[in-house]
Coordinates of C-alpha atoms in Angstrom, one line a residue:
X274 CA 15.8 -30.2 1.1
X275 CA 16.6 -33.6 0.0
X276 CA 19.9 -35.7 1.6
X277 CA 20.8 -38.9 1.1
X278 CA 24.0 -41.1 1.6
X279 CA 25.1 -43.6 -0.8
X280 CA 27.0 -46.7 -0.4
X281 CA 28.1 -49.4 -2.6
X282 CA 24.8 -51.1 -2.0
X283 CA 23.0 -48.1 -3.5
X284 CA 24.8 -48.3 -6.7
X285 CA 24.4 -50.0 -9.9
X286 CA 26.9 -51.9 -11.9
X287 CA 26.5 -52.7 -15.8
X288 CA 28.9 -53.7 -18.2
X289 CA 29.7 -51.8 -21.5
X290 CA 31.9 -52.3 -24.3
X291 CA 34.7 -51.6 -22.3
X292 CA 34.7 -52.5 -19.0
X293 CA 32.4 -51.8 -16.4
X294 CA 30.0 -48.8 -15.1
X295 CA 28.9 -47.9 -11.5
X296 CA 26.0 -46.1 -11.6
X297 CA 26.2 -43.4 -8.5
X298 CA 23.3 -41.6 -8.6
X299 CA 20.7 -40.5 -11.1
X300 CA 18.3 -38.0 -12.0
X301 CA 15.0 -38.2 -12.0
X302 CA 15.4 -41.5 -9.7
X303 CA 12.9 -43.2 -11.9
X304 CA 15.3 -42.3 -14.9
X305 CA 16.9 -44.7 -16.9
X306 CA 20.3 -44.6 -18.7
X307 CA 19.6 -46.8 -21.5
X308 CA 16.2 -44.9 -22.0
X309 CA 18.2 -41.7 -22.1
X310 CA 15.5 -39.9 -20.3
X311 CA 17.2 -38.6 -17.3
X312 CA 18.1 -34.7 -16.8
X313 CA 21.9 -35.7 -15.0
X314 CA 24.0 -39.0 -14.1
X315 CA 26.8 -39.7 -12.0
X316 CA 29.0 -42.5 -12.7
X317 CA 32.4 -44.4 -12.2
X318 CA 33.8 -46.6 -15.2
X319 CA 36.4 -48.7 -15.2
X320 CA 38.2 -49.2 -18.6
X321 CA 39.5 -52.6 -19.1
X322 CA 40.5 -52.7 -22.8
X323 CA 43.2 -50.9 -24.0
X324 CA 41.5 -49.2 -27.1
X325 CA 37.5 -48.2 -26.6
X326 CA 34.7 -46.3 -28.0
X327 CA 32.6 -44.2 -25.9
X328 CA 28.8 -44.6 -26.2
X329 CA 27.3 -41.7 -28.1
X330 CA 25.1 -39.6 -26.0
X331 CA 24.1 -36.5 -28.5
X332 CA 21.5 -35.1 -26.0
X333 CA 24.1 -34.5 -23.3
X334 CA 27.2 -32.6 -22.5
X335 CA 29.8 -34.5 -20.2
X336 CA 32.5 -34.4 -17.7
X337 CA 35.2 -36.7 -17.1
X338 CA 37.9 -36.9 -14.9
X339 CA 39.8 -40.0 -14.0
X340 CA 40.7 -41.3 -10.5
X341 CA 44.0 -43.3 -11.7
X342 CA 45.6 -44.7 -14.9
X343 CA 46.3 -42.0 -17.7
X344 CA 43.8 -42.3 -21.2
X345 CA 44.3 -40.9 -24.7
X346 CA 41.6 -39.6 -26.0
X347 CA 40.2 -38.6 -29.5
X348 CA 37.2 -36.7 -30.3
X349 CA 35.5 -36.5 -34.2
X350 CA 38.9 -38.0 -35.6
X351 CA 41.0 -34.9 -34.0
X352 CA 44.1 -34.7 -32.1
X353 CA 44.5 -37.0 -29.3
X354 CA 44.6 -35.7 -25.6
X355 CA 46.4 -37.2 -22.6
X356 CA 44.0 -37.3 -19.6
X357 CA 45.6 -37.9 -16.1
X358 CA 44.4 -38.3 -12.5
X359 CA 42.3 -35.5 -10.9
X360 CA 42.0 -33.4 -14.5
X361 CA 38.7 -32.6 -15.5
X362 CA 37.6 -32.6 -19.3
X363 CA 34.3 -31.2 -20.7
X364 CA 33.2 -32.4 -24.5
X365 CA 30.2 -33.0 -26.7
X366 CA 28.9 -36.2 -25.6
X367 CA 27.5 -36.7 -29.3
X368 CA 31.3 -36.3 -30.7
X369 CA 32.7 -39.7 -31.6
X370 CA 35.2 -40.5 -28.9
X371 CA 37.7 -42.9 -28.6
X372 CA 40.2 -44.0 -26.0
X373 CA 43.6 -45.7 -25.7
X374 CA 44.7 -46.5 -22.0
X375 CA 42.7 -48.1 -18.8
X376 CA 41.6 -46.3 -16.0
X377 CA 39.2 -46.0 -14.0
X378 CA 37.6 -43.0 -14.0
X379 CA 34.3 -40.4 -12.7
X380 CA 31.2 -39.1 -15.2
X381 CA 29.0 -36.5 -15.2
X382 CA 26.6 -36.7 -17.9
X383 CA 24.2 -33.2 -17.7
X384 CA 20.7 -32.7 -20.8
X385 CA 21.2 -30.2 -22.9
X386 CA 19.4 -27.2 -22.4
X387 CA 18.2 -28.8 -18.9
X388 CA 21.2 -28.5 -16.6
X389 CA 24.5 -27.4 -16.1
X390 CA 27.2 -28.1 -13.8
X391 CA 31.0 -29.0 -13.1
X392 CA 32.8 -31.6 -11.2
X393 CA 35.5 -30.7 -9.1
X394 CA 38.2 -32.8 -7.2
X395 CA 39.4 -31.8 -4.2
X396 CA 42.6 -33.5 -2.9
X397 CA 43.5 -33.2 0.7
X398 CA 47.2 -33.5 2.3
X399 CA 45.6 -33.3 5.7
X400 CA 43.0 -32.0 7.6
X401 CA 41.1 -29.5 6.1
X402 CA 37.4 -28.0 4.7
X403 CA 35.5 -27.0 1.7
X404 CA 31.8 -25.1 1.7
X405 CA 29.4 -25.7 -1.1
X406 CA 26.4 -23.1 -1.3
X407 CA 23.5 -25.3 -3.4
X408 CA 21.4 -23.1 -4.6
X409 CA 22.8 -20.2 -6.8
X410 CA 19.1 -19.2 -8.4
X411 CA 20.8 -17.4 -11.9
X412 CA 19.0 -16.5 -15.3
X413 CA 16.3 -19.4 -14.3
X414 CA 18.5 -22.2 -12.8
X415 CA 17.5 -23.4 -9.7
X416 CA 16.8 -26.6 -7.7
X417 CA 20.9 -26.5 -6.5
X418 CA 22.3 -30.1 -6.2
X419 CA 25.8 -31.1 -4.8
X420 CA 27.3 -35.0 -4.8
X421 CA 30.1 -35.4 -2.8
X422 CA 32.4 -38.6 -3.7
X423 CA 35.1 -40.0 -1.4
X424 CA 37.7 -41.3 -3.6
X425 CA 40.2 -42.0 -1.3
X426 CA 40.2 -41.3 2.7
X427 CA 37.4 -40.5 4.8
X428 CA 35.7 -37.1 6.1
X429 CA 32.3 -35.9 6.5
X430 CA 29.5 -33.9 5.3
X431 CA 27.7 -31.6 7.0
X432 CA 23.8 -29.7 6.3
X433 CA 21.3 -28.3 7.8
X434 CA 22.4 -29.3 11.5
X435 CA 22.7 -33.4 9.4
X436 CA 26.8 -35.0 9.8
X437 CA 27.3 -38.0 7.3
X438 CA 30.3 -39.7 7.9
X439 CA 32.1 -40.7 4.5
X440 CA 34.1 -43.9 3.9
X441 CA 35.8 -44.5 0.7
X442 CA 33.4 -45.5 -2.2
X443 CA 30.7 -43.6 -0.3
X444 CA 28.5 -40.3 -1.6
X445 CA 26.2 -37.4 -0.2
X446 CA 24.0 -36.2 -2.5
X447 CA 22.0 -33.1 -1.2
X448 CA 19.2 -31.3 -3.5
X449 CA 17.8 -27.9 -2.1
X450 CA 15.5 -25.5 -3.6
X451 CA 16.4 -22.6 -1.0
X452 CA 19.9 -21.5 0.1
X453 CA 21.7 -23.9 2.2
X454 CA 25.5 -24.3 2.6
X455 CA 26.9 -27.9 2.6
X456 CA 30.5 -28.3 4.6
X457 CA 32.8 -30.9 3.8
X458 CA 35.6 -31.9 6.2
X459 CA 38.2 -34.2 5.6
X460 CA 39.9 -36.3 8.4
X461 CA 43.6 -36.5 7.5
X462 CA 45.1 -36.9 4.0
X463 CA 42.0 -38.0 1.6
X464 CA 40.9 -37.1 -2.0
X465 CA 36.6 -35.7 -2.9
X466 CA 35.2 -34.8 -5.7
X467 CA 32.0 -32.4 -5.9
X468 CA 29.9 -32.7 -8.9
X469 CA 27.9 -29.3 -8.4
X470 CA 24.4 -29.1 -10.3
X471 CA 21.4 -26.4 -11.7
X472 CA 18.2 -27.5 -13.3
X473 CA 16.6 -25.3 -15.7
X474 CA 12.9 -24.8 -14.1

């Protein structure tokens, strides 16, 4: 069972075409995004030109879901599609995609034929809990990962007999091979997202 907690320190920040990216957490941790050899990547952009191009990434699938602003987007020359706050949209990260708006937003970027996974917000108007089991072993997936991301707020997460307290900007990332069931409590009005995880072994 692997746990760690992730601060602003831990992160990386790069600049695209766009704006900016935060790099939250990577997988392997020796992987690089500009090598494109990593099996999953978490991140946080924030779009600072009105009109943008998304980098093409034809080996992965991806997951977006902004934290606050609103974005058009356009895949492959189609329709557009109006992307808000806290609404999660999956698409071919090979499609040609462009955006109209700025945002700032949350990626998960998951290899093809490697992994699969989901990210899903969690927006609390007071106290409350969510329980993440992390490994669902299923038609050879295993090696469950969950990242938890306070957006807004604070709360804590809770594994193995572990409590991280969470500030906002701040992550838990917990990999086990096993069962084990993660518990995320919230302290009061305060917004999370889980990006859940499975590795093809």
């Amino acid at each position: 069972m692997n746990m760690l907690h992730l601060s602003q320190t831990d992160y990386t920040v790069s600049r695209w075409s766009g704006g900016t990216t935060t790099q939250i957490a990577i997988s392997p941790p020796d992987a690089s995004y500009s090598a494109r050899d990593f099996l999953w990547r978490i991140s946080s952009a924030v779009v600072e030109d009105e009109q943008s191009v998304f980098t093409p990434l034809p080996d992965y699938d991806r997951q977006l879901m902004l934290l606050d602003g609103s974005l058009l987007l356009r895949h492959d020359g189609g329709a557009s599609l109006r992307l808000d706050p806290y609404q999660v949209h999956a698409f071919d990260g090979g499609a040609a995609t462009e955006s109209l708006g700025r945002c700032r937003d949350f990626n998960l970027m998951l290899r093809k034929g490697r992994c699969r996974g989901a990210l899903r917000p969690m927006r609390f108007a007071g106290a409350g809990e969510e329980v993440f089991r992390l490994s669902r072993p299923d038609g050879g997936f295993s090696r469950g990962t969950v990242l938890l991301y306070c957006a807004s707020g604070c709360g804590q997460a809770a594994l193995g007999g572990a409590v991280c307290p969470l500030a906002e900007g701040e992550s838990f990332l917990a990999e086990c091979a096993g069962d084990a069931m993660l518990r995320l409590t919230a302290f009061g009005t305060s917004d999370f997202i889980a990006a859940e995880i499975e590795i093809w072994y």
